[in-house]
Each structure stands twice: as structure tokens, then as C-alpha cells.
Amino acid sequence: VLTILVILPLLYYPQMVDSIYRTRSLGVAAEGLPDQYADGKAAKVWHRYIGSVSDRTSVYRGWITDFFRSKGVEHVLDVACGTGIDSIMLLEEGFRVASIDASDKMLKFALRTRWARRKEPVFDKWVIEEANWLSFPETDIEFPPNGFDAVICLGNSFAHLQDFDGSQSKQRLAIANFHQVLKPGGFLIIDHRNYDAILDTGKAPARNIYYQGDVIKAIHTSCLYVEGKAAMVTLDYYLNSEDEEDSTASAGRPRPATEVRADKFRLSYYPHRVKDFTMLLKGSFGDDANHTLLGDFKPLGEVDTPAYFIHTIQKKQ
């Protein structure tokens, strides 16, 4: 299902967008750097959507760990920690990891894992902080003196940062901050959905390399255009309800009014086309920076229509 919305006057876009078209699930923060997981819906259901953690990370665990070891990477900053899946994968592979995320609802799952595995030295030393990409270098987080060996931002996380004024100023600031905390010669690995294909075809795949759960009914795609330019892609996620497995429901007792329903949620993204995103990265790293592009963690051309593009770019020595 494709919905196309057109809003002509760019001047009124930030004020109009939520009154005309709801961009997020109810309860989600609307000011500052929006936390689209603030209402708890997506955070609660995330493990169902991604499916088996081992199945998810198996797609790229070998590639990313081999790449890091070949480059001498030891200390990694995960700037999109979420529930901790990628950070945990790297910790289990012996890397030292610091993790940040703007969503306390998502981070609580990572914090639980750290506590449960605190007797393991790498987990005991795992640094987890709530922070956002626009200001985290000025927080109290302890950074290595020379910077991190690598920064990762995976799972289409960067696209959550919207561009309501059309200037890409927040995106440029966030990338500049990633660049700032890297050591000279360090690497940023960052990805985004294949928005070229989504905008061209009007739909997003329900299953892909990151999200392989078997509970997905459908993903409905909406595209918002401002003055002829794609400004937002919104995905409505429909999952099979857990009601039939819910003992409360099966006993005929009403669901508590405060309980979050977890069979539908909405998230909105800025639709980065791959050429434009490459230019955005090089705006901070330099036009001659060492940059490579993968499709679903494979060389371009091996996958006909990859669900994700993965960029690796190196900070100059």
C-alpha cells in the first residue's frame, strides 16, 4: 500500500506536518531530537520484528569483525545502540565497546543485558549512555584520548533524523560529530535503507537482512513530498498479534488500559538517496576520503536490489 502526500509550502512544513499527517505513534516526543521509540511500542515489539538475534547478526558478523580485525580496530563506539544487538555482538567477539542511544526505552534492554552478564569482563566494562548525535561530544562520556578506532551506526538508524527545514543541517552536524570522535585513520560504518528503490517503487520490503522475524503481516509505505522533493518516508508496521498467546486475553479478561499494544507501530525516516548520502559523508570526511559502498554487506552488483546500502569511510590520518 503506497500513500503519496504532497505539501507545497516549505515554510509551513514543520508546523503542518503533524496536523495533516501523523508522523509517529502517539506519545512520541515532538521537540528537540525526536525519540520515535518514546511511547514504548516499537521498543516492546522490537525483538519480535528482528527475529532471532543470531540470525540477524549472522548476516554481517563475519564481515564486520573481519574488517575490524584487518584494520586493527579494538575500541568501537556504537552510536545507535538501541536494545544492544550490535554492541553485544562486538563484545562477544572481544572488542571494547561504548554505546549511546537517544531512546531510554530501547537502552533499558541493553542495560539489562549488561547487568545479567556483568561477571564477564567485557560486559562489566561496557559503557552505555543516553545521548543524541547532535551534542554527544560535549557530554560527560569518556572518550579515548586519540578517539575511537571505529564508529558504527547500523539498522537504518541515521534515517530517523528528520530534515524538517530542508537544510540537512542536523545531518551534517551529526556526521561531523561522528568524524570528531574518531581517531585519525578511524572508520565510520553507517547504513540506510535502499531509499532509491523505495521511492522508485513505492514500497519497502517486509523482510530484509536486519529484520527477519516471522510475525510481520505487512509494511505500509507512505511518501511525503515537499515542493516535489521526497522529504519523508513513513512505514506502518503490522505484526501478528500475540493475543492468542496472551493468557489474560485467552481467559477472557480485558487487557489493562495502560498496556501498550504491540501489533502495530509507525516510524518515519528521511529518505537518503545513496548518491546524496555519499556526498553528505564526504562533506565531513573530505572528497578524497577512502569510501566504499556495499549492498546488504556484499559488493555492489551481487544483490540485484539490496535492502540496505552500507558505507564505510575513513578519517584521514
XYZ file of C-alpha atoms in Angstrom:
317
model
C 0.000 0.000 0.000
C 1.524 3.320 -1.087
C 0.343 6.697 0.090
C 1.780 9.819 -1.527
C 1.328 13.109 0.286
C 2.291 16.431 -1.229
C 2.772 19.578 0.848
C 3.634 22.606 -1.244
C 4.672 25.474 1.058
C 8.002 24.511 2.594
C 7.749 27.414 5.058
C 4.857 25.750 6.869
C 6.117 22.162 6.678
C 7.340 21.775 10.296
C 4.094 23.229 11.664
C 1.745 21.483 9.250
C 3.159 18.006 9.026
C 1.760 16.651 12.289
C -1.598 18.380 11.951
C -2.128 16.953 8.466
C -0.289 13.673 8.737
C 0.771 11.923 11.923
C 4.456 11.086 11.547
C 4.825 8.843 14.583
C 2.937 6.741 17.070
C 1.079 8.622 19.791
C 3.207 9.566 22.786
C 6.414 10.088 20.853
C 8.423 13.206 21.659
C 7.817 16.070 19.233
C 10.520 18.534 20.286
C 14.292 18.503 20.396
C 15.776 15.396 18.800
C 12.660 13.210 18.491
C 12.771 9.787 20.110
C 10.452 7.767 17.910
C 10.538 4.950 20.452
C 9.366 7.079 23.389
C 5.872 5.600 23.546
C 7.290 2.128 24.135
C 5.506 0.458 21.205
C 8.480 -0.218 18.958
C 10.785 -0.943 21.902
C 8.391 -3.560 23.244
C 7.940 -5.349 19.926
C 11.437 -4.958 18.509
C 12.618 -8.466 19.411
C 9.631 -9.919 17.558
C 10.324 -7.817 14.468
C 14.033 -8.608 14.165
C 13.514 -12.315 14.808
C 16.394 -14.410 16.111
C 19.314 -12.248 17.215
C 21.770 -14.843 15.959
C 20.019 -14.931 12.573
C 20.201 -11.157 12.320
C 23.865 -10.759 13.212
C 24.969 -13.825 11.224
C 24.382 -11.808 8.055
C 27.131 -9.323 8.858
C 29.018 -10.580 11.942
C 31.736 -12.193 9.832
C 32.129 -9.206 7.521
C 32.306 -6.550 10.216
C 34.569 -8.490 12.590
C 36.941 -9.475 9.766
C 37.037 -5.872 8.587
C 37.746 -4.530 12.071
C 40.488 -7.069 12.757
C 42.127 -6.406 9.404
C 42.266 -2.689 10.295
C 43.480 -3.172 13.870
C 40.219 -1.911 15.384
C 39.891 -2.514 19.132
C 37.658 0.214 20.580
C 34.264 0.853 18.948
C 31.544 3.434 19.554
C 28.031 2.252 18.691
C 26.018 5.450 18.222
C 22.737 3.611 17.579
C 22.803 1.044 20.356
C 19.059 0.527 20.682
C 18.488 -2.719 22.546
C 22.180 -3.543 22.215
C 22.217 -6.164 19.467
C 25.240 -4.907 17.531
C 27.146 -3.845 20.645
C 26.627 -7.281 22.200
C 27.809 -8.965 19.017
C 31.051 -6.952 19.107
C 31.557 -7.544 22.825
C 31.196 -11.280 22.284
C 33.858 -11.017 19.586
C 36.260 -9.427 22.067
C 36.025 -5.761 21.079
C 35.818 -2.967 23.627
C 32.539 -1.113 23.116
C 30.899 2.127 24.215
C 27.261 2.583 23.272
C 24.880 5.528 23.081
C 21.266 5.977 22.044
C 18.681 8.742 22.374
C 15.939 6.312 23.439
C 15.839 5.302 27.087
C 13.074 2.831 26.207
C 15.451 0.942 23.936
C 18.526 1.306 26.155
C 16.849 -0.357 29.115
C 17.124 -3.686 27.285
C 20.861 -3.154 26.751
C 21.286 -2.195 30.402
C 19.506 -5.374 31.482
C 21.892 -7.452 29.383
C 24.921 -5.671 30.806
C 23.694 -6.395 34.336
C 22.874 -10.033 33.571
C 26.345 -10.610 32.079
C 28.302 -8.308 34.383
C 30.591 -11.135 35.532
C 32.052 -11.287 32.027
C 34.903 -8.717 31.909
C 33.957 -7.196 28.538
C 30.365 -6.682 29.678
C 31.449 -5.278 33.029
C 33.439 -2.622 31.127
C 30.647 -1.924 28.620
C 29.829 1.799 28.697
C 26.173 2.635 27.951
C 24.887 6.222 27.947
C 21.777 8.049 26.817
C 22.858 10.731 24.349
C 21.957 12.173 20.966
C 24.046 12.682 17.872
C 23.818 16.466 17.853
C 25.522 17.022 21.197
C 27.179 13.855 22.489
C 30.805 15.053 22.068
C 30.063 17.754 24.679
C 28.602 15.318 27.243
C 30.359 13.640 30.182
C 31.015 10.483 28.183
C 34.669 9.479 28.443
C 36.251 9.256 25.014
C 39.648 7.690 24.235
C 42.365 10.377 24.172
C 43.003 9.923 20.454
C 39.458 8.912 19.513
C 37.684 5.639 18.755
C 39.071 3.173 16.248
C 35.622 2.878 14.689
C 32.098 4.248 14.931
C 29.091 2.199 13.822
C 25.553 3.372 13.060
C 23.572 0.415 11.744
C 19.984 -0.690 11.203
C 18.795 2.368 9.221
C 19.159 4.348 12.437
C 20.553 7.545 10.927
C 17.450 7.987 8.771
C 15.414 8.624 11.943
C 16.969 12.108 11.967
C 14.484 14.224 10.050
C 15.144 17.283 7.889
C 12.140 19.491 8.571
C 13.691 22.697 7.214
C 15.243 21.142 4.115
C 18.770 22.266 5.006
C 20.310 18.942 6.114
C 21.993 20.943 8.906
C 21.277 18.345 11.600
C 22.519 15.548 9.386
C 25.739 17.409 8.660
C 26.260 18.147 12.367
C 25.708 14.514 13.328
C 28.179 13.245 10.709
C 30.686 15.897 11.802
C 30.349 14.669 15.394
C 30.964 11.061 14.315
C 34.043 12.283 12.484
C 35.201 14.270 15.518
C 35.268 11.290 17.909
C 37.198 9.045 15.509
C 40.953 8.754 15.777
C 42.950 9.709 12.663
C 42.649 6.737 10.333
C 39.495 5.507 12.111
C 36.439 4.193 10.284
C 32.752 5.065 10.244
C 30.380 2.290 9.174
C 26.890 3.642 8.573
C 23.932 2.357 6.601
C 20.476 3.261 5.335
C 17.641 1.530 3.578
C 17.639 1.483 -0.188
C 15.501 4.605 -0.413
C 16.231 4.858 -4.128
C 14.217 1.665 -4.597
C 11.550 2.641 -2.058
C 10.907 5.999 -3.723
C 11.015 4.489 -7.204
C 8.688 1.555 -6.439
C 6.638 2.994 -3.571
C 7.180 0.132 -1.142
C 9.658 -1.257 1.375
C 10.409 -4.967 1.718
C 8.802 -6.577 4.764
C 11.817 -8.781 5.403
C 15.461 -7.955 4.871
C 18.947 -8.564 6.250
C 18.247 -6.938 9.623
C 14.611 -7.767 10.291
C 13.743 -11.386 9.717
C 11.017 -12.078 12.252
C 8.172 -14.308 11.090
C 5.463 -12.177 12.711
C 5.334 -9.458 10.061
C 1.964 -9.138 8.325
C 2.781 -6.131 6.185
C 4.629 -2.849 5.982
C 2.624 0.021 4.505
C 4.713 2.737 2.902
C 3.853 6.451 2.715
C 5.986 9.038 0.936
C 5.805 12.729 1.791
C 6.929 15.227 -0.851
C 7.681 18.896 -0.257
C 7.926 21.065 -3.374
C 8.491 17.981 -5.484
C 11.248 16.531 -3.298
C 10.914 13.425 -1.179
C 11.120 14.637 2.436
C 9.894 11.689 4.496
C 9.104 8.014 4.207
C 6.770 6.621 6.855
C 6.416 2.903 7.459
C 3.446 1.404 9.282
C 4.497 -1.960 10.662
C 1.744 -4.569 11.106
C 2.639 -7.655 13.129
C 0.706 -10.761 14.073
C -0.935 -10.100 17.434
C 0.223 -12.011 20.478
C -3.351 -12.061 21.858
C -3.812 -15.737 21.143
C -0.723 -16.425 23.236
C -1.729 -13.987 25.961
C -3.155 -15.868 28.925
C -5.037 -12.785 30.025
C -6.745 -12.467 26.679
C -7.422 -16.185 26.355
C -9.073 -16.191 29.774
C -11.477 -13.529 28.588
C -10.198 -10.873 30.948
C -9.824 -7.363 29.497
C -6.377 -6.058 28.668
C -5.276 -3.352 31.141
C -5.879 0.113 29.722
C -2.251 1.093 30.354
C -0.785 -1.870 28.478
C 0.915 -0.979 25.207
C -0.440 -2.800 22.171
C 2.456 -4.197 20.231
C 0.944 -5.360 16.950
C 1.264 -2.059 15.064
C 3.620 0.879 15.194
C 4.734 3.709 12.926
C 8.200 5.092 12.271
C 9.274 7.886 9.933
C 12.571 8.312 8.123
C 14.418 10.788 5.983
C 14.839 9.062 2.581
C 18.555 9.278 1.815
C 19.356 8.503 -1.799
C 22.705 6.770 -1.982
C 24.425 9.426 -4.118
C 23.287 12.251 -1.839
C 24.279 10.358 1.303
C 27.754 9.725 -0.079
C 28.126 13.459 -0.647
C 26.899 14.108 2.900
C 29.617 11.841 4.318
C 32.338 13.386 2.204
C 31.274 16.823 3.394
C 32.857 15.938 6.753
C 35.465 13.356 5.754
C 36.680 15.044 2.564
C 36.054 14.424 -1.120
C 39.147 12.221 -1.352
C 38.343 10.153 1.745
C 38.606 6.377 1.425
C 34.961 5.376 0.906
C 33.418 2.055 -0.058
C 29.790 1.080 -0.631
C 28.188 -2.323 -0.106
C 24.713 -3.652 -0.825
C 23.472 -5.887 2.001
C 27.119 -6.297 3.085
C 28.098 -7.632 -0.340
C 29.954 -5.933 -3.210
C 27.651 -3.851 -5.352
C 26.141 -5.908 -8.131
C 25.941 -9.185 -6.215
C 22.438 -8.355 -4.950
C 20.000 -7.124 -7.602
C 18.073 -4.757 -5.344
C 19.716 -4.606 -1.925
C 17.521 -3.673 1.009
C 20.365 -1.677 2.575
C 23.396 0.294 1.494
C 26.363 0.162 3.863
C 29.005 2.891 3.710
C 32.482 2.660 5.158
C 34.523 5.857 5.199
C 37.904 6.534 6.769
C 39.064 9.614 8.631
C 42.274 10.961 7.201
C 45.496 10.188 9.028
